[in-house]
Every structure is written in structure tokens, then in C-alpha cells.
Tab-separated table of C-alpha atoms and ligand atoms in Angstrom:
chain	number	residue	atom	x	y	z
A	110	MET	CA	-44.513	38.883	-87.359
A	111	LYS	CA	-43.825	38.579	-83.655
A	112	HIS	CA	-40.557	38.372	-82.084
A	113	LEU	CA	-39.141	38.579	-78.769
A	114	ARG	CA	-36.341	41.311	-78.826
A	115	SER	CA	-36.828	41.776	-75.057
A	116	LEU	CA	-39.645	41.648	-72.652
A	117	VAL	CA	-40.948	44.901	-74.167
A	118	ASP	CA	-42.460	42.794	-76.906
A	119	LEU	CA	-44.807	41.177	-74.429
A	120	ARG	CA	-48.047	42.650	-72.986
A	121	ILE	CA	-48.935	41.721	-69.417
A	122	ASP	CA	-51.559	39.150	-70.945
A	123	ASP	CA	-48.782	37.584	-73.028
A	124	PHE	CA	-46.515	37.259	-70.007
A	125	ASN	CA	-49.252	35.546	-68.032
A	126	THR	CA	-50.107	33.266	-70.945
A	127	ILE	CA	-46.513	32.115	-71.353
A	128	MET	CA	-46.256	31.521	-67.716
A	129	ASP	CA	-49.515	29.648	-67.700
A	130	TRP	CA	-48.438	27.468	-70.418
A	131	SER	CA	-44.944	26.888	-69.031
A	132	HIS	CA	-46.591	25.589	-65.762
A	133	LYS	CA	-48.844	23.299	-67.764
A	134	LEU	CA	-46.047	21.999	-69.951
A	135	LYS	CA	-44.065	21.402	-66.821
A	136	ARG	CA	-46.723	19.329	-65.140
A	137	LEU	CA	-47.308	17.395	-68.244
A	138	LEU	CA	-43.721	16.526	-68.783
A	139	LYS	CA	-43.719	15.285	-65.173
A	140	GLN	CA	-46.629	12.834	-66.276
A	141	GLY	CA	-44.376	11.642	-69.263
A	142	LYS	CA	-46.452	13.752	-71.676
A	143	ARG	CA	-44.769	15.687	-74.576
A	144	PRO	CA	-47.404	17.178	-76.571
A	145	ASP	CA	-46.140	17.702	-80.282
A	146	LEU	CA	-47.379	21.278	-80.786
A	147	LEU	CA	-44.432	22.171	-82.874
A	148	LYS	CA	-44.382	18.959	-84.947
A	149	ASN	CA	-42.093	19.369	-88.121
A	150	ARG	CA	-41.217	22.910	-87.115
A	151	THR	CA	-37.523	23.976	-86.979
A	152	CYS	CA	-35.672	26.429	-84.931
A	153	ALA	CA	-32.165	27.708	-85.811
A	154	LEU	CA	-29.817	28.834	-83.231
A	155	VAL	CA	-26.834	31.339	-83.805
A	156	PHE	CA	-24.853	32.211	-80.664
A	157	GLU	CA	-21.869	34.829	-80.616
A	158	LYS	CA	-21.171	33.785	-76.979
A	159	ALA	CA	-20.893	30.590	-75.041
A	160	SER	CA	-24.094	28.938	-73.498
A	161	LEU	CA	-25.060	25.787	-71.746
A	162	ARG	CA	-28.518	26.422	-70.539
A	163	THR	CA	-29.892	28.691	-73.378
A	164	ARG	CA	-28.803	26.385	-76.143
A	165	VAL	CA	-29.684	22.902	-74.411
A	166	SER	CA	-33.005	24.067	-73.133
A	167	PHE	CA	-34.184	25.462	-76.608
A	168	GLU	CA	-32.898	22.255	-78.366
A	169	THR	CA	-34.576	20.050	-75.899
A	170	ALA	CA	-37.760	22.160	-75.883
A	171	MET	CA	-37.905	21.859	-79.752
A	172	ALA	CA	-37.442	18.180	-79.555
A	173	GLN	CA	-40.004	17.567	-76.808
A	174	LEU	CA	-42.513	19.657	-78.723
A	175	GLY	CA	-42.043	17.435	-81.827
A	176	GLY	CA	-39.636	19.740	-83.794
A	177	THR	CA	-35.960	20.101	-84.484
A	178	ALA	CA	-33.237	22.674	-83.578
A	179	LEU	CA	-30.365	23.518	-85.631
A	180	TYR	CA	-27.299	24.831	-83.897
A	181	LEU	CA	-25.273	26.888	-86.446
A	182	THR	CA	-21.548	26.892	-85.929
A	183	GLY	CA	-18.786	28.820	-87.546
A	184	ASP	CA	-19.148	27.204	-90.959
A	185	ALA	CA	-22.562	28.781	-91.523
A	186	GLY	CA	-20.685	31.916	-91.931
A	187	TRP	CA	-22.440	34.265	-89.521
A	188	ARG	CA	-21.068	37.751	-90.122
A	189	GLN	CA	-18.343	36.305	-92.130
A	190	ARG	CA	-19.812	34.895	-95.519
A	191	GLU	CA	-22.648	37.256	-96.040
A	192	SER	CA	-24.618	40.098	-94.465
A	193	ILE	CA	-26.890	39.630	-91.407
A	194	GLY	CA	-29.853	40.545	-93.808
A	195	ASP	CA	-29.058	37.928	-96.267
A	196	PHE	CA	-28.491	35.435	-93.625
A	197	VAL	CA	-31.591	35.975	-91.823
A	198	ARG	CA	-33.691	35.969	-95.103
A	199	VAL	CA	-32.370	32.828	-96.104
A	200	LEU	CA	-33.140	31.163	-92.633
A	201	GLY	CA	-36.630	32.581	-93.024
A	202	GLU	CA	-37.025	30.332	-96.259
A	203	TYR	CA	-36.414	27.058	-94.069
A	204	CYS	CA	-36.892	27.672	-90.469
A	205	ASP	CA	-39.938	28.675	-88.154
A	206	PHE	CA	-37.880	30.308	-85.317
A	207	LEU	CA	-34.561	31.835	-84.643
A	208	VAL	CA	-32.772	32.127	-81.438
A	209	CYS	CA	-29.709	34.550	-81.352
A	210	ARG	CA	-27.303	35.259	-78.647
A	211	ALA	CA	-25.381	38.363	-79.571
A	212	PHE	CA	-23.182	40.939	-78.046
A	213	SER	CA	-25.078	43.976	-79.121
A	214	GLN	CA	-28.767	44.422	-78.731
A	215	SER	CA	-28.664	46.133	-82.050
A	216	THR	CA	-27.876	42.728	-83.775
A	217	ILE	CA	-31.238	41.415	-82.609
A	218	GLU	CA	-32.945	44.707	-83.880
A	219	GLU	CA	-31.158	44.273	-87.215
A	220	LEU	CA	-32.464	40.541	-87.520
A	221	VAL	CA	-35.987	41.702	-86.670
A	222	ARG	CA	-35.978	44.540	-89.207
A	223	PHE	CA	-36.091	41.858	-92.004
A	224	ASP	CA	-39.181	40.211	-90.460
A	225	SER	CA	-38.377	36.911	-92.176
A	226	VAL	CA	-38.325	34.669	-89.165
A	227	PRO	CA	-39.673	34.902	-85.533
A	228	THR	CA	-36.650	35.860	-83.633
A	229	ILE	CA	-35.834	35.342	-79.957
A	230	ASN	CA	-33.228	37.333	-77.961
A	231	GLY	CA	-31.207	34.546	-76.192
A	232	LEU	CA	-29.122	37.130	-74.393
A	233	THR	CA	-27.370	40.356	-75.392
A	234	ASP	CA	-25.264	42.869	-73.400
A	235	ASP	CA	-28.592	44.777	-72.547
A	236	SER	CA	-31.043	41.929	-71.698
A	237	HIS	CA	-31.828	38.219	-71.098
A	238	PRO	CA	-35.558	37.879	-71.595
A	239	CYS	CA	-35.724	34.108	-71.663
A	240	GLN	CA	-33.838	34.100	-68.415
A	241	ALA	CA	-36.331	36.455	-66.733
A	242	LEU	CA	-39.337	34.315	-68.005
A	243	ALA	CA	-37.844	31.171	-66.117
A	244	ASP	CA	-36.988	33.294	-63.073
A	245	PHE	CA	-40.558	34.501	-62.701
A	246	LEU	CA	-41.789	30.928	-63.252
A	247	THR	CA	-39.408	29.804	-60.316
A	248	ILE	CA	-40.678	32.739	-58.243
A	249	ASP	CA	-44.226	32.053	-58.983
A	250	GLU	CA	-43.792	28.369	-58.068
A	251	SER	CA	-42.073	29.037	-54.909
A	252	ALA	CA	-44.657	31.622	-53.996
A	253	GLY	CA	-47.455	29.301	-54.598
A	254	GLY	CA	-48.764	31.355	-57.421
A	255	LYS	CA	-48.715	34.579	-55.300
A	256	LEU	CA	-45.883	36.392	-56.786
A	257	ARG	CA	-47.376	39.866	-56.726
A	258	GLY	CA	-45.896	41.923	-53.846
A	259	LYS	CA	-43.039	39.433	-53.188
A	260	GLN	CA	-39.514	41.324	-52.876
A	261	LEU	CA	-36.814	40.196	-55.118
A	262	THR	CA	-33.492	41.758	-54.337
A	263	PHE	CA	-30.592	41.438	-56.803
A	264	VAL	CA	-27.143	41.853	-55.124
A	265	GLY	CA	-24.483	42.653	-57.659
A	266	ASP	CA	-24.066	44.174	-61.091
A	267	GLY	CA	-26.890	46.029	-62.800
A	268	ASN	CA	-26.379	44.033	-65.834
A	269	ASN	CA	-28.383	42.394	-68.676
A	270	VAL	CA	-30.185	39.900	-66.321
A	271	VAL	CA	-31.100	42.780	-63.858
A	272	ARG	CA	-32.601	44.735	-66.862
A	273	SER	CA	-34.843	41.974	-67.996
A	274	LEU	CA	-35.898	41.103	-64.411
A	275	ILE	CA	-36.955	44.878	-63.855
A	276	GLN	CA	-39.148	44.686	-66.947
A	277	GLY	CA	-40.532	41.476	-65.593
A	278	ALA	CA	-41.108	42.989	-62.238
A	279	ALA	CA	-43.200	45.875	-63.841
A	280	MET	CA	-45.412	43.157	-65.539
A	281	THR	CA	-45.711	40.982	-62.563
A	282	GLY	CA	-46.039	43.412	-59.634
A	283	VAL	CA	-42.911	41.784	-57.967
A	284	ARG	CA	-41.091	44.446	-55.813
A	285	PHE	CA	-37.618	44.963	-57.144
A	286	ARG	CA	-34.631	46.056	-55.132
A	287	LEU	CA	-31.046	46.328	-56.440
A	288	ALA	CA	-27.981	46.368	-54.079
A	289	CYS	CA	-25.269	47.628	-56.170
A	290	PRO	CA	-22.363	50.026	-56.190
A	291	LYS	CA	-23.447	53.485	-57.436
A	292	GLU	CA	-21.400	53.342	-60.722
A	293	TYR	CA	-23.092	50.200	-61.787
A	294	GLN	CA	-26.648	51.052	-60.970
A	295	ILE	CA	-29.581	51.246	-63.517
A	296	PRO	CA	-30.001	54.762	-65.254
A	297	GLU	CA	-33.180	56.506	-64.845
A	298	SER	CA	-33.752	56.432	-68.665
A	299	PHE	CA	-34.085	52.651	-68.536
A	300	LEU	CA	-36.436	52.722	-65.452
A	301	HIS	CA	-38.652	55.314	-67.191
A	302	GLN	CA	-39.047	52.753	-70.171
A	303	ALA	CA	-39.702	49.979	-67.777
A	304	ARG	CA	-42.516	52.027	-66.109
A	305	ALA	CA	-44.394	52.029	-69.308
A	306	LEU	CA	-44.793	48.056	-68.959
A	307	GLY	CA	-46.643	48.106	-65.724
A	308	PRO	CA	-46.402	49.655	-62.233
A	309	LEU	CA	-42.971	49.223	-61.157
A	310	ASP	CA	-41.958	49.107	-57.356
A	311	PHE	CA	-38.226	49.758	-57.657
A	312	ASP	CA	-35.423	50.998	-55.461
A	313	GLN	CA	-31.512	50.635	-55.716
A	314	SER	CA	-28.870	51.523	-53.247
A	315	ASP	CA	-25.343	50.720	-52.312
A	316	ASP	CA	-26.679	50.164	-48.792
A	317	ILE	CA	-26.815	46.242	-48.914
A	318	ARG	CA	-28.468	45.828	-45.564
A	319	LYS	CA	-31.438	48.206	-46.510
A	320	MET	CA	-31.783	46.352	-49.904
A	321	VAL	CA	-31.762	42.769	-48.463
A	322	HIS	CA	-33.641	43.067	-45.097
A	323	ASP	CA	-37.167	42.425	-46.551
A	324	ALA	CA	-36.129	40.120	-49.371
A	325	ASP	CA	-38.255	37.088	-50.277
A	326	PHE	CA	-35.664	36.231	-52.921
A	327	ILE	CA	-32.061	37.092	-53.239
A	328	TYR	CA	-30.781	36.918	-56.652
A	329	THR	CA	-27.099	37.204	-57.995
A	330	ASP	CA	-25.078	36.886	-61.112
A	331	VAL	CA	-21.359	37.117	-62.152
A	332	TRP	CA	-19.693	40.441	-61.555
A	333	THR	CA	-18.059	40.227	-65.056
A	334	SER	CA	-20.373	39.351	-67.781
A	335	MET	CA	-19.265	37.928	-71.142
A	336	GLY	CA	-17.397	40.438	-73.194
A	337	GLN	CA	-16.480	42.457	-70.137
A	338	GLU	CA	-13.486	40.276	-69.284
A	339	ALA	CA	-11.002	43.344	-69.578
A	340	GLU	CA	-12.704	44.973	-66.460
A	341	ASN	CA	-12.546	41.628	-64.473
A	342	GLU	CA	-10.167	43.102	-61.782
A	343	SER	CA	-11.810	46.400	-61.265
A	344	ARG	CA	-15.132	44.514	-60.990
A	345	LYS	CA	-13.665	42.188	-58.317
A	346	ASN	CA	-12.795	45.184	-56.338
A	347	ALA	CA	-15.978	47.028	-56.718
A	348	PHE	CA	-18.218	43.952	-56.010
A	349	GLY	CA	-16.318	42.356	-53.298
A	350	PRO	CA	-18.547	43.657	-50.433
A	351	TYR	CA	-21.609	42.229	-52.439
A	352	GLN	CA	-20.802	38.546	-52.351
A	353	VAL	CA	-23.847	36.504	-51.359
A	354	ASN	CA	-22.513	34.491	-48.402
A	355	SER	CA	-23.922	33.279	-45.089
A	356	GLN	CA	-23.351	36.547	-43.490
A	357	LEU	CA	-25.386	38.427	-46.057
A	358	MET	CA	-28.135	35.779	-45.835
A	359	SER	CA	-28.284	36.342	-41.997
A	360	LEU	CA	-29.492	39.819	-42.839
A	361	THR	CA	-32.529	38.368	-44.776
A	362	PRO	CA	-35.716	36.750	-43.468
A	363	ARG	CA	-35.228	32.866	-42.603
A	364	THR	CA	-37.533	32.149	-45.554
A	365	CYS	CA	-35.567	33.984	-48.154
A	366	LYS	CA	-34.755	31.906	-51.220
A	367	VAL	CA	-31.697	32.215	-53.408
A	368	LEU	CA	-31.689	32.469	-57.245
A	369	HIS	CA	-28.696	32.664	-59.785
A	370	CYS	CA	-28.970	32.448	-63.502
A	371	LEU	CA	-25.661	30.497	-63.681
A	372	PRO	CA	-22.924	29.925	-64.627
A	373	ALA	CA	-21.700	30.797	-61.069
A	374	ARG	CA	-18.138	31.892	-60.020
A	375	ARG	CA	-18.369	30.019	-56.823
A	376	GLY	CA	-16.347	31.850	-54.223
A	377	LEU	CA	-16.820	35.203	-55.963
A	378	GLU	CA	-20.433	36.546	-56.243
A	379	ILE	CA	-21.702	33.433	-54.219
A	380	THR	CA	-20.417	30.961	-51.872
A	381	ASP	CA	-20.713	27.236	-51.894
A	382	ALA	CA	-22.471	27.343	-48.491
A	383	VAL	CA	-25.236	29.496	-50.015
A	384	ILE	CA	-25.591	28.124	-53.481
A	385	ASP	CA	-25.693	24.641	-52.104
A	386	SER	CA	-28.097	25.434	-49.106
A	387	ASP	CA	-31.616	24.614	-48.652
A	388	GLN	CA	-32.591	28.019	-49.410
A	389	SER	CA	-31.244	27.784	-52.885
A	390	LEU	CA	-33.572	27.307	-55.853
A	391	VAL	CA	-30.744	27.551	-58.401
A	392	PHE	CA	-30.981	24.231	-60.135
A	393	ALA	CA	-34.750	24.242	-60.210
A	394	GLN	CA	-34.362	27.746	-61.775
A	395	ALA	CA	-32.099	26.311	-64.282
A	396	GLY	CA	-34.504	23.538	-64.950
A	397	ASN	CA	-37.296	26.013	-65.481
A	398	ARG	CA	-35.496	27.333	-68.457
A	399	LEU	CA	-36.651	24.331	-70.388
A	400	HIS	CA	-40.350	24.844	-69.466
A	401	ALA	CA	-40.271	28.617	-69.996
A	402	GLN	CA	-38.614	28.126	-73.486
A	403	LYS	CA	-41.618	25.963	-74.373
A	404	GLY	CA	-44.130	28.430	-73.103
A	405	LEU	CA	-42.498	31.007	-75.156
A	406	LEU	CA	-42.178	28.965	-78.241
A	407	ILE	CA	-45.855	28.023	-78.227
A	408	TRP	CA	-46.817	31.691	-77.535
A	409	LEU	CA	-44.729	32.711	-80.599
A	410	ALA	CA	-46.202	29.901	-82.640
A	411	LEU	CA	-49.746	30.969	-81.848
A	412	GLU	CA	-48.885	34.748	-82.600
A	413	ASN	CA	-47.351	33.804	-85.958
A	414	GLY	CA	-50.069	31.453	-87.007
A	415	TYR	CA	-48.363	28.169	-86.630
A	416	THR	CA	-51.004	26.818	-84.285
A	417	THR	CA	-54.401	27.975	-82.937
A	418	HIS	CA	-55.829	28.303	-79.534
A	419	ASP	CA	-58.047	25.303	-80.107
A	420	GLN	CA	-55.011	22.955	-80.780
A	421	ILE	CA	-53.245	24.415	-77.798
A	422	ASP	CA	-56.306	23.934	-75.446
A	423	ARG	CA	-56.648	20.364	-76.782
A	424	LEU	CA	-53.065	19.226	-76.185
A	425	LEU	CA	-52.292	21.295	-72.890
B	1371	CP	N1	-28.188	31.395	-67.773
B	1371	CP	C1	-27.815	31.194	-69.105
B	1371	CP	O1	-28.316	31.827	-69.846
B	1371	CP	O2	-26.853	30.261	-69.157
B	1371	CP	P1	-26.010	29.938	-70.524
B	1371	CP	O3	-25.131	31.173	-70.682
B	1371	CP	O4	-25.376	28.716	-70.143
B	1371	CP	O5	-26.904	29.862	-71.624
B	1372	NVA	N1	-24.720	38.351	-66.983
B	1372	NVA	C1	-24.295	37.206	-67.455
B	1372	NVA	C2	-25.321	36.316	-67.774
B	1372	NVA	C3	-24.966	34.836	-68.164
B	1372	NVA	C4	-26.226	33.958	-68.458
B	1372	NVA	C5	-23.383	37.422	-68.863
B	1372	NVA	O1	-23.971	38.126	-69.630
B	1372	NVA	O2	-22.439	36.811	-69.081
């Protein structure tokens, strides 16, 4: 059974296929076409943390592809009424997909161990693969399909989003730079694993100017991720100089675009002037979550025998 625990579960070909289908599904939607490739299929969602984009884009993706999504709330008893193993084995009797947003990556690993339903990581403390798929879709669109060699500079915390972006950079040939205080940078052990996915052009430094001056895309995210609230004050101090504001943007090429996975803390990691500027792709990026989830769901459907290449080619 195929799952998406992180981008490590994709080969470069799979990544490109998901991108290709996501682009096609986006074009079709613009023409008013919603191919029902997942007719009568169901996707359960169980989330340990808040979500707007991930939840709504998966629910909408399932509906537009002819299927149904089930958002499970507290009364389903996640971690309360029965073991994770029993929970996921039961879901496997009913559902075709499961999207889980968890604190710990080990929760996703545990779900997958039972191999009872194709499972998608909807964000953990370590990774956010669905976000990265939408981000590379956005970069690819903005770069007119020529994303290889483009420079993506992330300014801020070396967090879950960054880790998935680094894995994606290894698979796409995007040059990745991280401007980040030393104590929040990415450890070599993670980079070593990412290099196994493809040739990775990576550098990180607390020298912001050096990291941003060649950027085609500047990306930022909150300084305090969900679950780190106790560190809020120390993080505000550490990341203060890393705010993406007009002054920072003046250090980048004029053509540089701005990305943010959202939700944003306006006035902290990014200013209104930048997020609402002409250089910002932030809302198109959020929109691309829908198209990327669809591409991913179709790929998982194919890999798990729910559909065929012929059917996909006929409908896309
Ligand atoms: N970017 C993102 O994953 O947003 P949500 O937390 O709202 O799902
Ligand atoms: N790094 C953020 C991403 C939210 C989509 C968090 O984990 O809270």
C-alpha cells in the first residue's frame, strides 16, 4: 500500500506526475470541468491541530473529484476511545484515504504500519509535504515551467515547512537557501537524507543579505509553529531581524516573488506591505493547495489500484 508519510515516499517521477496532474486539474477546473476520478471514494480526516487550508482543500478536492470527505471530530475518539491501531484498521474497512495532521511524525509512522488505508501526512512537527507540493506547483507556474535552477530563499525558522521544501528542492533542482539564526538551522543529518532524494543545492546562514540577494522567491512562515507556543517570546527575539519587510525585499532582485504557507502573523514574520504587494503570490499559493491535493489523491488512487492510467488519461 502506498502512503505519503513525507516527500521521501515519492520518487522524482512521482513528484513530476503529481505536478503534471495538478496543473491539468487546475486548467480543467478553470474550464468548469470536474472529472469524477474518485467517484464513490471516501477520505477521512483526523486533525490534532487547527487547519483552514489543509482541511478545506482536501474536503473540496474530494467533492470535486466525485467523492466524499469525512472530518472526524472529538467524538470519533481519536487517542481516547481506542488505540491508534484499532482506529486505523476500522477506517480501512470503510475509507479509501486518510489524511492525518499530528504533532509527532511518529503518529503518521504508526498509522502507516498497519497498512490498512492509504495515509497522507497533513502536517507534523517535522514535515508538511502537501504544502510543499502546492509550493512547487506555484513556483513552477510562476517560472513558466522552468523551476530548475531557480533560487528559493526561506527567511525564518528551520521548521516543518522548510524540511519538506528542502526535500522538494532535491527532487526539482530548485536552489534552496535558508536565512536563519544558527540555533534554528537544519542539522546535517537531515540534509544527508535529503541528498538521497536528488542533487541538493543548499546553503544556510544567519547572514540574511547573503542568502536573499540572488533569490527568485522569498518564503517565510510563522516564527512559532503550532505546539511551540511556550517558546513564543524567545522566538520573537531570535527572529526579529528576519522579518520579511520592504527593507529586506530591497535586497532582492526586483522580479523576486514572495511566498508564505499561511496562516501569517502579519506584523511579525511578514509586513502588510509585502504580503499584499504585487510581488506576493501568497493567495495563489493557498489556492494551489486544492489543485496539488487533487494531483496527490489521483496519484495515490493509481498507486493503490483505485484507478488506471487509461482512466486518468481519458479524463484529464
Ligand atoms: N498552510 C496550511 O497548512 O494551512 P492550515 O494550517 O490552515 O491547514
Ligand atoms: N510551521 C507552521 C505551518 C502551519 C501551516 C506550523 O506548524 O504551525
